[in-house]
Amino acid sequence: MYDSPYCKVMYLEEKNAVLCQWKQFCQGNDYRDPFRYGAKLIEKYRPMVWITDTTYGFENEEADTQWLLEEFVPQMIESSIEKIVFIIKNDSPLMDEIVGQKEALLAFFEVELHESIEKLI
């Protein structure tokens, strides 16, 4: 398991999923390292689902968004991941950003938005 002040990432064997739970704002390697760890979990366990909990999420810095789109997403497209799940409250200030990501990701994955993680885990 990866656990920093900013993010926790773990493999959920019973769900065959990687869970990425954001804790607070971060940028640069503090933002990218959880994804790098998640990529190692994908390589090791070959999960079908990636879950991102945005309950304590934040708007990304532009450089981190660009890194995500150019480096991480292409790795996911070539991986075992078939579905991406975002945990997000309906009144979240991130809703527009997440809906935009959902629309872009639908070309490659099944994408779902859920209000609560409890129903998934």
PDB file of C-alpha atoms in Angstrom:
ATOM      1  CA  MET A   1       0.000   0.000   0.000  1.00  0.00           C
ATOM      2  CA  TYR A   2       1.091   3.553  -0.765  1.00  0.00           C
ATOM      3  CA  ASP A   3       0.164   6.030   1.968  1.00  0.00           C
ATOM      4  CA  SER A   4       1.345   9.641   2.017  1.00  0.00           C
ATOM      5  CA  PRO A   5      -0.106  12.792   3.557  1.00  0.00           C
ATOM      6  CA  TYR A   6      -1.753  13.407   0.154  1.00  0.00           C
ATOM      7  CA  CYS A   7      -3.029  10.077  -1.114  1.00  0.00           C
ATOM      8  CA  LYS A   8      -3.545   6.410  -0.309  1.00  0.00           C
ATOM      9  CA  VAL A   9      -3.352   3.756  -3.041  1.00  0.00           C
ATOM     10  CA  MET A  10      -4.069   0.059  -2.549  1.00  0.00           C
ATOM     11  CA  TYR A  11      -5.104  -3.083  -4.368  1.00  0.00           C
ATOM     12  CA  LEU A  12      -8.534  -4.424  -3.366  1.00  0.00           C
ATOM     13  CA  GLU A  13      -8.298  -8.136  -4.025  1.00  0.00           C
ATOM     14  CA  GLU A  14     -11.998  -8.855  -3.424  1.00  0.00           C
ATOM     15  CA  LYS A  15     -12.942  -6.245  -6.058  1.00  0.00           C
ATOM     16  CA  ASN A  16      -9.967  -6.836  -8.396  1.00  0.00           C
ATOM     17  CA  ALA A  17      -9.492  -3.064  -8.293  1.00  0.00           C
ATOM     18  CA  VAL A  18      -6.974  -0.372  -7.458  1.00  0.00           C
ATOM     19  CA  LEU A  19      -8.280   2.298  -5.103  1.00  0.00           C
ATOM     20  CA  CYS A  20      -6.761   5.787  -5.147  1.00  0.00           C
ATOM     21  CA  GLN A  21      -8.046   7.969  -2.279  1.00  0.00           C
ATOM     22  CA  TRP A  22      -7.011  11.610  -2.336  1.00  0.00           C
ATOM     23  CA  LYS A  23      -6.559  13.298   1.055  1.00  0.00           C
ATOM     24  CA  GLN A  24      -5.569  16.874   0.199  1.00  0.00           C
ATOM     25  CA  PHE A  25      -4.095  19.151  -2.457  1.00  0.00           C
ATOM     26  CA  CYS A  26      -0.705  18.258  -3.872  1.00  0.00           C
ATOM     27  CA  GLN A  27       1.284  18.737  -7.050  1.00  0.00           C
ATOM     28  CA  GLY A  28       4.383  17.505  -8.846  1.00  0.00           C
ATOM     29  CA  ASN A  29       5.787  14.224  -7.581  1.00  0.00           C
ATOM     30  CA  ASP A  30       3.426  14.284  -4.584  1.00  0.00           C
ATOM     31  CA  TYR A  31       0.614  14.045  -7.177  1.00  0.00           C
ATOM     32  CA  ARG A  32       2.366  11.749  -9.656  1.00  0.00           C
ATOM     33  CA  ASP A  33       3.874   9.190  -7.258  1.00  0.00           C
ATOM     34  CA  PRO A  34       0.497   7.705  -6.254  1.00  0.00           C
ATOM     35  CA  PHE A  35      -0.269   7.086  -9.941  1.00  0.00           C
ATOM     36  CA  ARG A  36       3.181   5.557 -10.451  1.00  0.00           C
ATOM     37  CA  TYR A  37       2.528   3.213  -7.532  1.00  0.00           C
ATOM     38  CA  GLY A  38      -0.912   2.423  -8.955  1.00  0.00           C
ATOM     39  CA  ALA A  39       0.707   1.538 -12.291  1.00  0.00           C
ATOM     40  CA  LYS A  40       2.942  -0.974 -10.469  1.00  0.00           C
ATOM     41  CA  LEU A  41      -0.147  -2.497  -8.828  1.00  0.00           C
ATOM     42  CA  ILE A  42      -1.824  -2.773 -12.239  1.00  0.00           C
ATOM     43  CA  GLU A  43       1.241  -4.512 -13.634  1.00  0.00           C
ATOM     44  CA  LYS A  44       1.431  -6.924 -10.681  1.00  0.00           C
ATOM     45  CA  TYR A  45      -2.255  -7.798 -10.129  1.00  0.00           C
ATOM     46  CA  ARG A  46      -3.879  -7.024 -13.512  1.00  0.00           C
ATOM     47  CA  PRO A  47      -7.051  -5.477 -11.986  1.00  0.00           C
ATOM     48  CA  MET A  48     -10.017  -4.626 -14.159  1.00  0.00           C
ATOM     49  CA  VAL A  49     -11.152  -1.533 -12.209  1.00  0.00           C
ATOM     50  CA  TRP A  50      -9.509   1.741 -11.140  1.00  0.00           C
ATOM     51  CA  ILE A  51     -11.379   3.643  -8.405  1.00  0.00           C
ATOM     52  CA  THR A  52     -10.560   7.279  -7.626  1.00  0.00           C
ATOM     53  CA  ASP A  53     -12.090   8.728  -4.476  1.00  0.00           C
ATOM     54  CA  THR A  54     -12.365  12.501  -4.989  1.00  0.00           C
ATOM     55  CA  THR A  55     -14.152  13.171  -1.681  1.00  0.00           C
ATOM     56  CA  TYR A  56     -11.141  15.256  -0.596  1.00  0.00           C
ATOM     57  CA  GLY A  57      -9.960  15.883  -4.137  1.00  0.00           C
ATOM     58  CA  PHE A  58      -8.844  19.126  -5.713  1.00  0.00           C
ATOM     59  CA  GLU A  59      -8.349  20.809  -9.057  1.00  0.00           C
ATOM     60  CA  ASN A  60      -5.136  19.628 -10.671  1.00  0.00           C
ATOM     61  CA  GLU A  61      -2.302  21.926 -11.614  1.00  0.00           C
ATOM     62  CA  GLU A  62      -2.084  22.207 -15.416  1.00  0.00           C
ATOM     63  CA  ALA A  63       1.330  20.477 -15.562  1.00  0.00           C
ATOM     64  CA  ASP A  64      -0.007  17.511 -13.558  1.00  0.00           C
ATOM     65  CA  THR A  65      -3.092  17.234 -15.760  1.00  0.00           C
ATOM     66  CA  GLN A  66      -0.858  17.208 -18.829  1.00  0.00           C
ATOM     67  CA  TRP A  67       1.356  14.523 -17.249  1.00  0.00           C
ATOM     68  CA  LEU A  68      -1.710  12.458 -16.410  1.00  0.00           C
ATOM     69  CA  LEU A  69      -3.006  12.619 -19.993  1.00  0.00           C
ATOM     70  CA  GLU A  70       0.352  12.075 -21.682  1.00  0.00           C
ATOM     71  CA  GLU A  71       1.953   9.525 -19.340  1.00  0.00           C
ATOM     72  CA  PHE A  72      -0.522   7.738 -17.086  1.00  0.00           C
ATOM     73  CA  VAL A  73      -3.693   7.434 -19.173  1.00  0.00           C
ATOM     74  CA  PRO A  74      -1.858   5.811 -22.124  1.00  0.00           C
ATOM     75  CA  GLN A  75      -0.434   3.234 -19.683  1.00  0.00           C
ATOM     76  CA  MET A  76      -3.936   2.517 -18.415  1.00  0.00           C
ATOM     77  CA  ILE A  77      -5.286   2.143 -21.949  1.00  0.00           C
ATOM     78  CA  GLU A  78      -2.686  -0.580 -22.595  1.00  0.00           C
ATOM     79  CA  SER A  79      -3.342  -2.277 -19.239  1.00  0.00           C
ATOM     80  CA  SER A  80      -5.921  -4.683 -17.820  1.00  0.00           C
ATOM     81  CA  ILE A  81      -8.150  -1.792 -16.669  1.00  0.00           C
ATOM     82  CA  GLU A  82     -11.608  -1.891 -18.255  1.00  0.00           C
ATOM     83  CA  LYS A  83     -13.570   0.385 -15.920  1.00  0.00           C
ATOM     84  CA  ILE A  84     -12.833   3.631 -14.103  1.00  0.00           C
ATOM     85  CA  VAL A  85     -14.973   4.691 -11.155  1.00  0.00           C
ATOM     86  CA  PHE A  86     -14.975   8.173  -9.641  1.00  0.00           C
ATOM     87  CA  ILE A  87     -16.329   8.685  -6.125  1.00  0.00           C
ATOM     88  CA  ILE A  88     -17.744  12.207  -6.152  1.00  0.00           C
ATOM     89  CA  LYS A  89     -20.550  14.004  -4.347  1.00  0.00           C
ATOM     90  CA  ASN A  90     -23.227  15.522  -6.587  1.00  0.00           C
ATOM     91  CA  ASP A  91     -22.473  18.986  -5.166  1.00  0.00           C
ATOM     92  CA  SER A  92     -18.692  18.661  -5.470  1.00  0.00           C
ATOM     93  CA  PRO A  93     -16.875  21.686  -6.927  1.00  0.00           C
ATOM     94  CA  LEU A  94     -14.929  19.125  -9.003  1.00  0.00           C
ATOM     95  CA  MET A  95     -18.032  17.819 -10.777  1.00  0.00           C
ATOM     96  CA  ASP A  96     -17.449  19.705 -14.051  1.00  0.00           C
ATOM     97  CA  GLU A  97     -13.811  18.556 -14.202  1.00  0.00           C
ATOM     98  CA  ILE A  98     -14.720  14.935 -13.455  1.00  0.00           C
ATOM     99  CA  VAL A  99     -17.572  14.903 -15.988  1.00  0.00           C
ATOM    100  CA  GLY A 100     -15.113  16.238 -18.568  1.00  0.00           C
ATOM    101  CA  GLN A 101     -12.655  13.464 -17.692  1.00  0.00           C
ATOM    102  CA  LYS A 102     -15.460  10.928 -17.902  1.00  0.00           C
ATOM    103  CA  GLU A 103     -16.380  12.052 -21.413  1.00  0.00           C
ATOM    104  CA  ALA A 104     -12.753  11.792 -22.573  1.00  0.00           C
ATOM    105  CA  LEU A 105     -12.195   8.411 -20.918  1.00  0.00           C
ATOM    106  CA  LEU A 106     -15.373   6.847 -22.342  1.00  0.00           C
ATOM    107  CA  ALA A 107     -13.516   6.311 -25.615  1.00  0.00           C
ATOM    108  CA  PHE A 108     -11.355   3.719 -23.834  1.00  0.00           C
ATOM    109  CA  PHE A 109     -13.110   2.572 -20.649  1.00  0.00           C
ATOM    110  CA  GLU A 110     -16.444   2.065 -19.000  1.00  0.00           C
ATOM    111  CA  VAL A 111     -16.728   5.047 -16.620  1.00  0.00           C
ATOM    112  CA  GLU A 112     -19.022   5.398 -13.619  1.00  0.00           C
ATOM    113  CA  LEU A 113     -19.622   8.139 -11.062  1.00  0.00           C
ATOM    114  CA  HIS A 114     -20.784   7.181  -7.555  1.00  0.00           C
ATOM    115  CA  GLU A 115     -21.577   9.377  -4.567  1.00  0.00           C
ATOM    116  CA  SER A 116     -20.265   6.977  -1.937  1.00  0.00           C
ATOM    117  CA  ILE A 117     -17.421   4.536  -1.673  1.00  0.00           C
ATOM    118  CA  GLU A 118     -19.284   2.404   0.850  1.00  0.00           C
ATOM    119  CA  LYS A 119     -21.421   0.794  -1.844  1.00  0.00           C
ATOM    120  CA  LEU A 120     -18.322  -0.188  -3.828  1.00  0.00           C
ATOM    121  CA  ILE A 121     -16.130  -1.652  -1.113  1.00  0.00           C
TER     122      ILE A 121
END
